Coordinates of C-alpha atoms in Angstrom, one line a residue:
Chain A
M1 CA -22.2 0.8 -20.6
N2 CA -22.2 -0.7 -17.3
I3 CA -21.3 1.4 -14.4
I4 CA -20.3 0.4 -11.4
H5 CA -19.8 3.5 -8.6
H6 CA -19.0 1.4 -5.1
P7 CA -16.3 -0.4 -4.5
D8 CA -17.4 -3.6 -2.8
E9 CA -19.5 -4.0 -6.2
M10 CA -16.7 -3.8 -8.4
R11 CA -14.6 -6.6 -6.4
Q12 CA -17.3 -8.5 -6.4
W13 CA -17.7 -8.2 -10.1
A14 CA -13.5 -9.0 -10.6
F15 CA -13.4 -11.9 -8.0
D16 CA -16.9 -13.7 -9.8
R17 CA -15.7 -13.5 -13.2
R18 CA -11.9 -14.6 -12.5
A19 CA -14.3 -17.8 -10.9
E20 CA -15.3 -17.8 -14.4
G21 CA -12.4 -18.5 -15.3
K22 CA -12.1 -14.9 -17.8
T23 CA -8.9 -12.3 -17.6
I24 CA -9.6 -8.0 -16.2
G25 CA -7.4 -5.9 -17.7
L26 CA -8.3 -2.9 -16.6
V27 CA -6.7 0.8 -18.2
P28 CA -7.0 3.6 -14.9
T29 CA -7.8 6.9 -16.3
M30 CA -9.0 10.1 -14.6
G31 CA -11.7 10.8 -17.6
A32 CA -11.4 13.2 -20.4
L33 CA -10.5 10.3 -22.7
H34 CA -8.1 11.1 -25.6
E35 CA -6.9 8.9 -28.5
G36 CA -3.8 8.1 -25.6
H37 CA -6.5 6.4 -23.4
L38 CA -8.3 5.1 -26.8
S39 CA -5.3 3.2 -27.6
L40 CA -4.7 1.8 -23.6
M41 CA -8.3 0.5 -24.2
Q42 CA -7.6 -0.9 -27.4
A43 CA -4.1 -3.2 -26.4
S44 CA -6.4 -4.4 -23.4
V45 CA -9.6 -5.4 -25.0
E46 CA -7.1 -7.4 -27.3
E47 CA -5.7 -9.1 -24.6
N48 CA -8.5 -9.9 -21.9
D49 CA -11.4 -11.4 -21.8
L50 CA -12.8 -8.6 -20.2
T51 CA -11.7 -4.7 -19.9
V52 CA -12.3 -2.9 -17.1
A53 CA -11.7 1.0 -17.6
S54 CA -11.5 3.2 -14.5
I55 CA -13.0 7.1 -14.3
F56 CA -12.2 8.4 -11.4
V57 CA -10.9 12.5 -10.5
N58 CA -8.7 11.6 -7.8
P59 CA -8.2 14.1 -5.1
A60 CA -5.6 12.8 -3.4
Q61 CA -2.7 14.1 -6.1
F62 CA -3.7 17.7 -6.4
A63 CA -2.3 20.0 -4.5
P64 CA -4.9 22.6 -3.2
H65 CA -3.7 25.2 -5.5
E66 CA -3.4 23.0 -8.7
D67 CA -6.8 22.5 -11.0
Y68 CA -8.7 19.4 -9.6
D69 CA -11.7 21.3 -9.6
Q70 CA -11.3 22.6 -12.8
Y71 CA -10.2 19.7 -14.2
P72 CA -12.3 18.3 -17.6
R73 CA -15.2 15.8 -16.6
T74 CA -17.5 14.4 -18.9
L75 CA -18.7 11.0 -18.1
K76 CA -21.1 10.4 -20.4
D77 CA -19.1 11.1 -23.9
D78 CA -16.1 9.0 -21.7
C79 CA -18.6 6.6 -21.4
A80 CA -19.4 6.3 -25.1
K81 CA -15.8 6.3 -26.6
S82 CA -15.2 3.3 -24.4
E83 CA -17.6 1.3 -25.0
A84 CA -17.2 2.0 -28.4
M85 CA -13.6 0.5 -28.2
G86 CA -15.2 -2.6 -27.1
V87 CA -15.2 -1.8 -22.9
D88 CA -17.3 -4.2 -20.7
L89 CA -17.5 -1.8 -17.9
I90 CA -17.2 1.0 -16.4
Y91 CA -15.7 1.7 -12.7
A92 CA -16.6 5.3 -11.7
P93 CA -16.6 5.0 -7.6
N94 CA -17.4 8.3 -5.3
A95 CA -14.9 10.0 -4.2
S96 CA -16.4 9.6 -0.2
A97 CA -17.0 6.2 -1.0
M98 CA -12.4 6.5 -2.0
Y99 CA -11.6 8.4 1.0
P100 CA -14.3 8.1 3.9
R101 CA -13.8 10.0 7.5
N102 CA -10.1 10.1 8.8
Y103 CA -8.8 8.3 5.9
A104 CA -5.3 8.1 6.7
S105 CA -3.7 5.2 4.4
Y106 CA -1.0 5.8 1.5
V107 CA 1.5 3.5 -0.2
E108 CA 5.1 5.6 -0.7
V109 CA 7.7 4.6 -3.0
E110 CA 10.5 5.9 -1.8
R111 CA 13.1 7.7 -3.9
L112 CA 11.2 7.4 -7.7
Q113 CA 8.7 9.0 -6.2
D114 CA 11.4 12.4 -5.0
G115 CA 12.7 13.8 -8.6
L116 CA 11.4 15.3 -11.6
C117 CA 7.9 15.9 -11.1
G118 CA 8.2 14.8 -7.5
V119 CA 9.9 17.9 -6.6
T120 CA 7.6 20.7 -7.6
R121 CA 4.4 18.4 -7.0
P122 CA 5.5 16.9 -3.4
H123 CA 2.7 14.6 -2.0
F124 CA 1.8 13.7 -6.3
F125 CA 3.0 10.7 -6.6
R126 CA 2.2 9.1 -3.3
G127 CA -1.9 9.9 -4.1
V128 CA -0.9 8.2 -7.6
A129 CA 0.0 5.1 -6.1
T130 CA -2.5 5.3 -3.5
V131 CA -5.7 5.0 -5.7
V132 CA -3.4 2.9 -8.1
A133 CA -3.3 0.9 -5.3
K134 CA -7.3 1.0 -4.7
L135 CA -8.3 0.4 -7.7
F136 CA -5.7 -3.1 -8.5
N137 CA -7.4 -4.0 -4.4
T138 CA -10.7 -3.4 -6.7
T139 CA -11.0 -4.2 -9.8
V140 CA -8.6 -7.9 -9.4
P141 CA -7.1 -7.4 -12.9
H142 CA -4.5 -9.5 -14.1
K143 CA -3.2 -6.4 -16.2
A144 CA -2.9 -2.7 -16.0
Y145 CA -2.5 -0.5 -18.8
F146 CA -1.1 2.7 -18.6
G147 CA 0.3 5.3 -21.1
L148 CA 4.7 6.1 -21.5
K149 CA 3.7 10.1 -21.5
D150 CA 3.5 9.8 -18.0
G151 CA 6.9 8.5 -18.1
Q152 CA 7.5 8.5 -13.9
Q153 CA 4.3 7.6 -13.1
V154 CA 4.8 3.8 -15.0
G155 CA 8.1 3.4 -13.5
I156 CA 6.7 4.3 -10.1
I157 CA 3.9 2.1 -10.4
K158 CA 6.1 -1.4 -11.9
R159 CA 7.9 -0.7 -8.4
M160 CA 5.2 -0.6 -6.7
V161 CA 3.3 -4.0 -8.2
R162 CA 6.7 -5.7 -8.0
D163 CA 7.0 -3.8 -3.9
L164 CA 4.0 -5.5 -3.0
D165 CA 3.7 -8.5 -4.4
F166 CA 0.4 -7.4 -6.4
G167 CA 1.3 -9.8 -9.8
I168 CA 0.0 -7.5 -12.3
E169 CA 1.5 -7.4 -15.5
I170 CA 2.0 -3.4 -16.0
V171 CA 1.8 -2.7 -20.2
A172 CA 3.1 0.3 -20.8
L173 CA 2.4 1.7 -24.3
P174 CA 4.0 4.7 -26.3
T175 CA 2.5 8.4 -26.3
I176 CA 0.3 9.0 -28.5
R177 CA 0.7 12.4 -30.1
E178 CA -0.9 15.0 -32.1
S179 CA -0.3 15.4 -35.7
D180 CA 2.4 17.9 -35.5
G181 CA 4.3 15.9 -32.5
L182 CA 2.2 17.3 -29.2
A183 CA 1.2 14.3 -27.0
M184 CA -1.9 13.8 -26.3
S185 CA -3.1 15.0 -23.0
S186 CA -6.3 16.0 -21.4
R187 CA -4.9 19.2 -20.1
N188 CA -4.3 20.0 -23.8
K189 CA -7.8 21.8 -23.7
Y190 CA -6.3 24.7 -21.4
L191 CA -4.0 25.5 -24.1
S192 CA -5.1 29.0 -26.3
D193 CA -4.2 29.0 -29.9
S194 CA -1.1 30.7 -29.5
D195 CA 0.3 28.8 -26.3
R196 CA -1.5 25.3 -27.8
K197 CA 1.9 26.7 -31.3
R198 CA 4.6 27.3 -28.7
A199 CA 4.0 24.1 -27.2
L200 CA 5.5 22.5 -30.2
C201 CA 9.1 23.7 -29.5
I202 CA 8.9 21.0 -26.1
S203 CA 7.9 17.7 -29.0
R204 CA 10.6 19.0 -31.2
S205 CA 13.3 19.4 -28.2
L206 CA 13.1 15.5 -27.5
N207 CA 13.6 14.9 -31.6
T208 CA 16.9 16.7 -30.6
A209 CA 18.0 15.3 -28.2
Q210 CA 16.7 11.6 -30.1
E211 CA 19.0 12.0 -32.9
L212 CA 22.3 13.7 -31.1
M213 CA 22.3 10.5 -28.9
A214 CA 21.2 8.1 -32.0
A215 CA 24.1 9.6 -33.6
G216 CA 26.4 8.8 -29.9
E217 CA 26.3 11.5 -28.1
V218 CA 26.6 10.0 -24.8
D219 CA 26.8 13.5 -22.3
A220 CA 23.8 14.1 -20.6
A221 CA 24.9 17.9 -20.1
R222 CA 25.1 18.6 -23.7
V223 CA 22.2 16.8 -23.9
I224 CA 20.3 19.0 -22.2
A225 CA 21.4 22.4 -23.2
K226 CA 20.7 21.3 -26.6
V227 CA 16.8 20.6 -25.1
R228 CA 17.2 23.5 -23.6
E229 CA 18.2 25.6 -26.0
V230 CA 15.2 24.3 -28.6
M231 CA 12.6 24.9 -25.1
H232 CA 13.7 28.0 -24.7
S233 CA 10.6 30.5 -24.8
L234 CA 8.9 28.4 -22.1
E235 CA 9.0 28.5 -18.2
I236 CA 10.8 25.1 -18.1
D237 CA 10.4 22.9 -14.5
Y238 CA 12.7 20.8 -15.1
I239 CA 14.7 19.3 -18.3
E240 CA 16.6 15.5 -16.6
L241 CA 18.1 12.9 -18.2
V242 CA 17.8 9.8 -15.7
D243 CA 18.2 6.4 -15.5
A244 CA 15.1 4.3 -16.8
E245 CA 14.0 2.3 -13.8
E246 CA 15.9 4.5 -10.9
L247 CA 14.7 7.5 -12.2
T248 CA 17.9 9.2 -10.5
P249 CA 20.4 11.9 -12.9
V250 CA 22.8 10.3 -15.6
D251 CA 25.8 12.0 -16.2
S252 CA 26.8 9.9 -19.0
I253 CA 24.5 7.9 -21.1
K254 CA 25.8 3.8 -20.4
G255 CA 22.5 2.1 -20.3
P256 CA 18.5 2.7 -20.9
V257 CA 17.7 6.4 -20.0
M258 CA 14.7 8.7 -20.1
L259 CA 14.6 12.3 -21.0
A260 CA 11.9 13.9 -19.1
V261 CA 11.1 18.1 -19.1
A262 CA 8.5 19.4 -18.0
A263 CA 7.2 23.4 -18.6
K264 CA 4.8 25.7 -18.3
V265 CA 2.8 27.4 -21.3
G266 CA 0.4 30.4 -20.3
D267 CA -0.7 28.7 -16.9
T268 CA -0.9 25.5 -18.3
R269 CA 2.0 22.3 -17.1
L270 CA 3.0 20.1 -19.6
I271 CA 5.3 17.3 -19.8
D272 CA 6.8 15.1 -21.6
N273 CA 9.6 12.3 -22.2
M274 CA 11.0 9.8 -24.9
R275 CA 13.3 6.5 -24.3
F276 CA 16.0 5.8 -25.4
D277 CA 18.7 2.9 -25.2
P278 CA 21.9 2.7 -26.5
T279 CA 22.8 -0.7 -27.1
D280 CA 19.7 -1.6 -29.2
D281 CA 20.7 -1.3 -32.7
F282 CA 17.6 1.1 -34.1
H283 CA 16.2 3.9 -32.2
A284 CA 13.8 4.8 -34.9
A285 CA 11.0 2.6 -34.1
P286 CA 8.8 3.3 -31.0
K287 CA 8.2 -0.2 -29.6
Q288 CA 6.6 -1.2 -26.2
Y289 CA 8.2 -0.5 -23.6
D290 CA 8.9 -2.9 -20.2
I291 CA 11.1 -2.2 -17.3
N292 CA 11.9 -5.4 -16.8
T293 CA 13.5 -6.0 -19.8
S294 CA 14.8 -3.7 -21.7
I295 CA 14.2 -0.2 -22.3
D296 CA 13.1 0.9 -26.2
S297 CA 13.3 4.2 -27.5
E298 CA 10.4 6.3 -27.8
A299 CA 10.6 8.0 -31.3
G300 CA 9.2 12.1 -30.2
G301 CA 6.9 13.2 -32.6
A302 CA 5.7 9.7 -34.1
Chain B
M1 CA 2.7 -29.9 6.2
N2 CA 2.8 -28.1 2.8
I3 CA 4.7 -25.1 2.4
I4 CA 5.0 -22.4 0.6
H5 CA 8.4 -20.0 0.4
H6 CA 7.6 -17.9 -3.6
P7 CA 4.9 -15.4 -3.5
D8 CA 4.3 -16.1 -7.3
E9 CA 3.2 -20.1 -5.5
M10 CA 1.3 -18.2 -3.2
R11 CA -0.5 -16.2 -5.1
Q12 CA -1.2 -18.6 -7.6
W13 CA -2.4 -21.2 -5.3
A14 CA -4.8 -18.5 -3.3
F15 CA -6.5 -17.5 -7.2
D16 CA -7.0 -21.2 -7.7
R17 CA -8.5 -22.1 -4.9
R18 CA -10.9 -19.4 -5.0
A19 CA -11.5 -20.3 -8.6
E20 CA -12.9 -23.7 -7.2
G21 CA -15.4 -21.7 -4.8
K22 CA -13.3 -22.2 -1.4
T23 CA -12.6 -19.4 1.5
I24 CA -9.3 -18.1 2.7
G25 CA -8.2 -17.6 5.9
L26 CA -4.9 -16.3 7.1
V27 CA -2.7 -15.5 10.4
P28 CA -0.2 -14.5 10.0
T29 CA 2.9 -14.7 12.4
M30 CA 6.7 -14.3 13.1
G31 CA 7.0 -17.7 14.0
A32 CA 8.0 -18.5 17.7
L33 CA 4.4 -20.0 18.3
H34 CA 2.5 -20.0 21.4
E35 CA -1.2 -20.2 22.3
G36 CA -2.2 -16.3 21.7
H37 CA -1.0 -17.3 17.9
L38 CA -3.0 -20.7 18.0
S39 CA -6.2 -19.8 19.5
L40 CA -6.4 -17.6 16.1
M41 CA -5.2 -21.1 13.9
Q42 CA -8.2 -21.8 16.0
A43 CA -10.5 -19.7 14.8
S44 CA -9.4 -19.0 11.3
V45 CA -9.8 -23.2 10.8
E46 CA -13.6 -22.8 12.5
E47 CA -14.9 -19.7 9.6
N48 CA -12.9 -20.8 6.7
D49 CA -12.5 -23.6 4.0
L50 CA -9.0 -23.4 4.1
T51 CA -6.2 -22.2 6.3
V52 CA -3.2 -20.3 5.3
A53 CA -0.6 -19.2 8.6
S54 CA 2.5 -16.7 7.4
I55 CA 5.6 -17.4 9.5
F56 CA 7.7 -14.6 8.7
V57 CA 10.9 -12.6 10.4
N58 CA 10.0 -9.0 8.7
P59 CA 13.4 -7.3 8.5
A60 CA 10.5 -4.3 7.5
Q61 CA 9.5 -3.4 11.7
F62 CA 12.4 -4.2 13.2
A63 CA 15.3 -1.2 13.7
P64 CA 19.2 -2.0 13.7
H65 CA 19.9 -1.9 17.4
E66 CA 16.8 -3.8 17.3
D67 CA 16.6 -8.1 18.0
Y68 CA 16.0 -9.1 14.4
D69 CA 18.9 -11.4 14.6
Q70 CA 17.9 -13.3 18.2
Y71 CA 14.4 -13.2 17.1
P72 CA 13.4 -16.4 17.6
R73 CA 12.9 -18.7 14.9
T74 CA 11.7 -22.4 14.9
L75 CA 10.1 -23.4 11.7
K76 CA 10.0 -27.3 12.0
D77 CA 8.1 -27.2 15.6
D78 CA 6.1 -24.2 14.0
C79 CA 5.4 -26.0 10.7
A80 CA 3.7 -29.1 14.1
K81 CA 1.8 -26.8 15.8
S82 CA 0.1 -25.4 12.6
E83 CA -0.6 -29.3 11.3
A84 CA -2.0 -30.0 15.1
M85 CA -3.9 -26.8 14.8
G86 CA -5.6 -27.6 11.4
V87 CA -3.9 -25.6 9.4
D88 CA -3.5 -26.3 5.8
L89 CA -0.6 -24.6 4.3
I90 CA 2.3 -22.5 5.7
Y91 CA 3.4 -19.3 3.9
A92 CA 7.3 -19.4 4.7
P93 CA 8.9 -16.9 2.2
N94 CA 12.3 -16.0 2.2
A95 CA 13.3 -12.2 3.2
S96 CA 15.1 -11.3 -0.3
A97 CA 12.3 -12.4 -1.9
M98 CA 9.7 -10.2 0.0
Y99 CA 12.4 -8.0 -0.5
P100 CA 14.5 -7.7 -3.4
R101 CA 17.1 -5.1 -4.7
N102 CA 15.9 -1.6 -4.5
Y103 CA 13.1 -2.5 -2.8
A104 CA 11.1 1.3 -2.5
S105 CA 7.4 0.8 -1.9
Y106 CA 5.5 1.2 1.8
V107 CA 2.6 1.7 3.2
E108 CA 2.2 4.5 5.9
V109 CA -0.9 4.2 8.3
E110 CA -0.5 8.5 9.2
R111 CA -1.8 9.5 12.3
L112 CA -2.9 6.1 13.9
Q113 CA 0.7 4.8 13.4
D114 CA 2.6 7.7 15.5
G115 CA 1.8 7.2 19.0
L116 CA 2.2 4.4 21.2
C117 CA 4.9 2.1 20.1
G118 CA 5.3 4.4 17.1
V119 CA 7.4 7.1 19.6
T120 CA 10.3 5.3 20.3
R121 CA 10.1 2.5 17.3
P122 CA 9.2 4.9 14.5
H123 CA 9.6 2.6 11.4
F124 CA 7.4 -0.5 12.9
F125 CA 4.5 0.1 12.2
R126 CA 5.3 1.8 8.6
G127 CA 6.7 -2.1 8.1
V128 CA 4.5 -3.9 9.6
A129 CA 1.2 -2.6 7.4
T130 CA 3.8 -3.4 4.5
V131 CA 4.2 -6.7 5.2
V132 CA 0.8 -7.6 6.0
A133 CA 0.2 -6.1 2.4
K134 CA 2.4 -8.0 0.5
L135 CA 0.9 -11.0 2.9
F136 CA -2.7 -10.3 1.1
N137 CA -1.8 -10.0 -1.8
T138 CA -0.1 -13.2 -2.1
T139 CA -2.6 -15.5 0.3
V140 CA -5.9 -13.0 -0.7
P141 CA -7.7 -14.5 2.0
H142 CA -11.2 -13.9 2.5
K143 CA -10.0 -13.5 6.8
A144 CA -6.9 -12.2 8.3
Y145 CA -6.7 -13.3 12.1
F146 CA -4.4 -10.3 14.6
G147 CA -4.8 -10.6 18.4
L148 CA -5.8 -7.9 20.9
K149 CA -2.4 -7.8 22.0
D150 CA -0.7 -6.1 19.9
G151 CA -3.3 -3.2 19.9
Q152 CA -2.6 -0.5 17.8
Q153 CA -1.5 -3.2 15.4
V154 CA -5.2 -4.7 15.2
G155 CA -6.5 -0.4 14.8
I156 CA -3.4 -0.2 11.8
I157 CA -4.5 -2.9 10.3
K158 CA -8.0 -2.7 10.2
R159 CA -7.5 1.5 8.7
M160 CA -5.4 0.2 6.1
V161 CA -8.2 -2.6 5.1
R162 CA -10.3 0.2 5.0
D163 CA -8.9 2.6 3.8
L164 CA -6.9 0.6 0.9
D165 CA -9.6 -1.4 -0.3
F166 CA -8.6 -5.0 0.7
G167 CA -12.4 -6.0 0.9
I168 CA -11.2 -8.2 3.7
E169 CA -12.5 -8.7 7.4
I170 CA -10.0 -9.0 9.8
V171 CA -11.1 -11.1 12.5
A172 CA -9.3 -9.5 16.1
L173 CA -9.7 -11.6 19.3
P174 CA -8.1 -11.3 23.0
T175 CA -5.1 -11.2 24.4
I176 CA -4.3 -15.2 25.7
R177 CA -2.2 -14.6 28.6
E178 CA -0.1 -17.4 30.7
S179 CA -2.2 -18.8 34.5
D180 CA -0.3 -15.6 36.3
G181 CA -2.1 -13.3 34.0
L182 CA 1.1 -12.6 31.5
A183 CA 0.2 -11.5 28.3
M184 CA 1.5 -14.4 25.6
S185 CA 4.3 -13.1 23.4
S186 CA 7.2 -14.6 21.9
R187 CA 9.9 -12.5 23.3
N188 CA 8.7 -13.6 26.6
K189 CA 11.6 -16.6 26.1
Y190 CA 13.9 -13.5 26.6
L191 CA 12.8 -13.1 30.9
S192 CA 14.7 -14.6 33.1
D193 CA 13.0 -16.0 36.3
S194 CA 12.9 -13.4 38.3
D195 CA 12.4 -10.6 35.5
R196 CA 9.2 -13.2 34.5
K197 CA 7.9 -12.3 38.1
R198 CA 8.2 -8.6 38.2
A199 CA 6.8 -8.6 34.8
L200 CA 3.1 -9.4 36.5
C201 CA 3.2 -5.9 37.5
I202 CA 1.8 -5.4 34.1
S203 CA -1.4 -7.4 33.6
R204 CA -2.1 -6.8 37.5
S205 CA -1.9 -2.7 36.4
L206 CA -4.7 -3.4 33.6
N207 CA -6.7 -5.7 35.9
T208 CA -6.6 -2.2 38.8
A209 CA -7.2 0.0 35.6
Q210 CA -10.3 -2.2 34.7
E211 CA -11.4 -2.2 38.6
L212 CA -11.8 1.1 38.6
M213 CA -13.5 2.1 35.1
A214 CA -15.5 0.1 35.5
A215 CA -16.5 1.6 39.1
G216 CA -17.1 4.9 37.3
E217 CA -14.3 6.6 36.6
V218 CA -13.7 8.6 33.8
D219 CA -10.7 10.9 34.3
A220 CA -7.7 9.4 32.5
A221 CA -4.8 11.1 34.0
R222 CA -6.4 9.3 37.2
V223 CA -6.4 6.1 35.6
I224 CA -3.1 6.1 34.1
A225 CA -1.2 7.6 37.6
K226 CA -3.1 4.2 39.3
V227 CA -1.4 2.4 36.6
R228 CA 2.0 4.2 37.0
E229 CA 1.8 3.4 40.9
V230 CA 1.1 -0.5 40.2
M231 CA 4.0 -0.8 37.8
H232 CA 6.4 1.3 39.1
S233 CA 9.2 -1.1 39.9
L234 CA 9.7 -1.6 36.1
E235 CA 11.1 1.1 33.5
I236 CA 8.1 2.1 31.8
D237 CA 7.7 3.3 28.0
Y238 CA 4.5 4.6 28.2
I239 CA 1.1 4.3 29.6
E240 CA -2.1 6.2 27.8
L241 CA -5.1 5.8 27.4
V242 CA -6.5 6.3 24.0
D243 CA -9.3 6.6 21.9
A244 CA -10.0 3.0 20.4
E245 CA -10.2 3.8 17.3
E246 CA -7.7 7.0 16.2
L247 CA -5.8 5.2 19.0
T248 CA -5.4 9.1 20.1
P249 CA -4.9 10.4 23.5
V250 CA -9.2 10.3 25.3
D251 CA -8.8 12.9 28.5
S252 CA -11.9 11.9 29.7
I253 CA -13.4 8.5 29.1
K254 CA -17.0 8.9 27.5
G255 CA -16.7 6.2 24.5
P256 CA -14.4 3.2 23.2
V257 CA -11.1 3.9 24.8
M258 CA -7.6 1.3 24.5
L259 CA -5.4 1.6 27.9
A260 CA -2.3 0.8 26.6
V261 CA 1.4 0.3 28.4
A262 CA 4.8 -0.5 27.7
A263 CA 7.9 -1.4 29.6
K264 CA 11.0 -2.8 30.1
V265 CA 11.9 -5.5 32.2
G266 CA 16.1 -6.2 32.3
D267 CA 16.5 -6.1 28.5
T268 CA 13.1 -7.5 27.5
R269 CA 10.2 -4.3 26.5
L270 CA 7.2 -5.8 27.1
I271 CA 3.3 -4.6 26.3
D272 CA 0.1 -4.8 27.1
N273 CA -3.3 -3.4 27.0
M274 CA -7.3 -3.9 27.9
R275 CA -10.1 -2.0 26.0
F276 CA -12.6 -0.8 27.8
D277 CA -16.5 0.8 26.8
P278 CA -18.4 2.8 29.3
T279 CA -21.5 2.1 27.4
D280 CA -21.6 -1.7 28.1
D281 CA -23.4 -3.0 30.7
F282 CA -21.4 -5.4 31.8
H283 CA -17.0 -5.5 31.5
A284 CA -16.5 -8.5 32.9
A285 CA -16.1 -11.2 29.6
P286 CA -14.2 -10.8 27.7
K287 CA -15.4 -10.8 23.7
Q288 CA -14.3 -10.4 20.6
Y289 CA -14.0 -7.2 19.3
D290 CA -15.2 -5.3 15.9
I291 CA -13.6 -2.1 15.9
N292 CA -16.2 -1.2 13.1
T293 CA -19.1 -1.9 15.3
S294 CA -18.4 -2.3 19.1
I295 CA -15.6 -1.7 21.8
D296 CA -16.0 -4.7 24.2
S297 CA -13.9 -4.8 27.4
E298 CA -11.4 -6.9 27.9
A299 CA -10.5 -8.5 31.2
G300 CA -7.2 -8.3 32.4
G301 CA -5.7 -11.4 33.4
A302 CA -8.6 -13.4 32.0

């Protein structure tokens, strides 16, 4: 597998390929690849001449008390999986090349970064937006692929791309789930067997909300109360119904919304979400999500 | 003169020219072009296959009480001057295309944006860094040209380019002055005849500082006191001696420094600066400044 470690070398490769007329798809990851990542790679390989997967555990998005040190690092295995998916190049920069001495520059996406996970992780999305801007500047992609599992992240990256004129198409693909409904996450490795079972109420709660809204419930408080009921055995961080674009809480469901939840299961913090648009005729089938045109519902547990 | 008004069209042009193997130089301006701008254009035309000059009065870098509305707008005249210099394309985006509804994304260059002009203009450099990032993403230049007259801006843009992996060479060129020493600025048009004369003590004070430091003075307080003396008739905003890279105040002059001043003359706020490196053998000739290698002194009034 071809691996590039330095930003300058990466940018040179990207501009050279572009000069040859090739289109580039980027799949940004922190490694510890699971089927969610692989589904992004598959889409990119289908839609672009060349696919770059970046693997970088980004220190700027971890707080000092968080799991930066124990985050799983499985580069060799990740390269094998990427190669099997048809990825052409791995970009695995060193932390010292990404954050040199006296590092000072950050991308902030105001308002959208403040709510949901931003409340308990105040510098998280700044770290995400910054590293993604850096990856865009070095891989110079035509399209970049993100999973809807990280729903707030998708909204923030789309806004950043529009605002800062990156001219990159952001493709957001449905959450991939285990057969029992648990959303795939590199952090699921942290779960004990019993916590793994307890965590299932998260996706179950989203299914319940989906059924409620599809049956015509438009009151956000009632939907949230029902979700809270199903998740009562967990230590809930937040359960919120927000506008799908602005990520601000809504009182009633009039347009595209995202129901987003975060909870601790044992020592592990898990997030999940579903999207719902009351103007859609059918809510069952998960479809590709494009924040710029229409918001499609994503069936929890699909 | 070719003019492009929309970011998407600009980016398409830039990538098409790059695919043809052309190098692109960018000269970002707010219009109201003077000889300082023209010297940047001349350098870019010499060093690149194609030169783009951007003309955009950036609302994000003006506070509500500042001069956004009365800032001189002379597009027709600016185009003629640019064409005469050999500029290939004017990029003059509309404010609504640059800052669409629910605009949220900003580039912050921490620490470097806080001192000097950042004290009285707290959002100024955020606005500058953001618009320059946007211009870089749409004009995709190999090199970009800035005047050392805006010394803090140069330091901030260089840091942003390094940190966010833009891979663009920043060329910073000496301040161009009127024959009597006044640093050229689009805002000089605001000055009455008498204020114009009073303003000359600014460049005179920098000459004095230059002579002092060249003669071996290393105490920052003594240099600043002398500058304050020469500028005593003006309403001084700040007089500071800062590290040329980090832009933080120094007590004694051991390495490359920037002496930066800001003062109000009548209703007009003027800034000026000089650079000094005690390790240089000769301090007389203004040379090209590169923050990444060595800092050369800039003779005030040259």
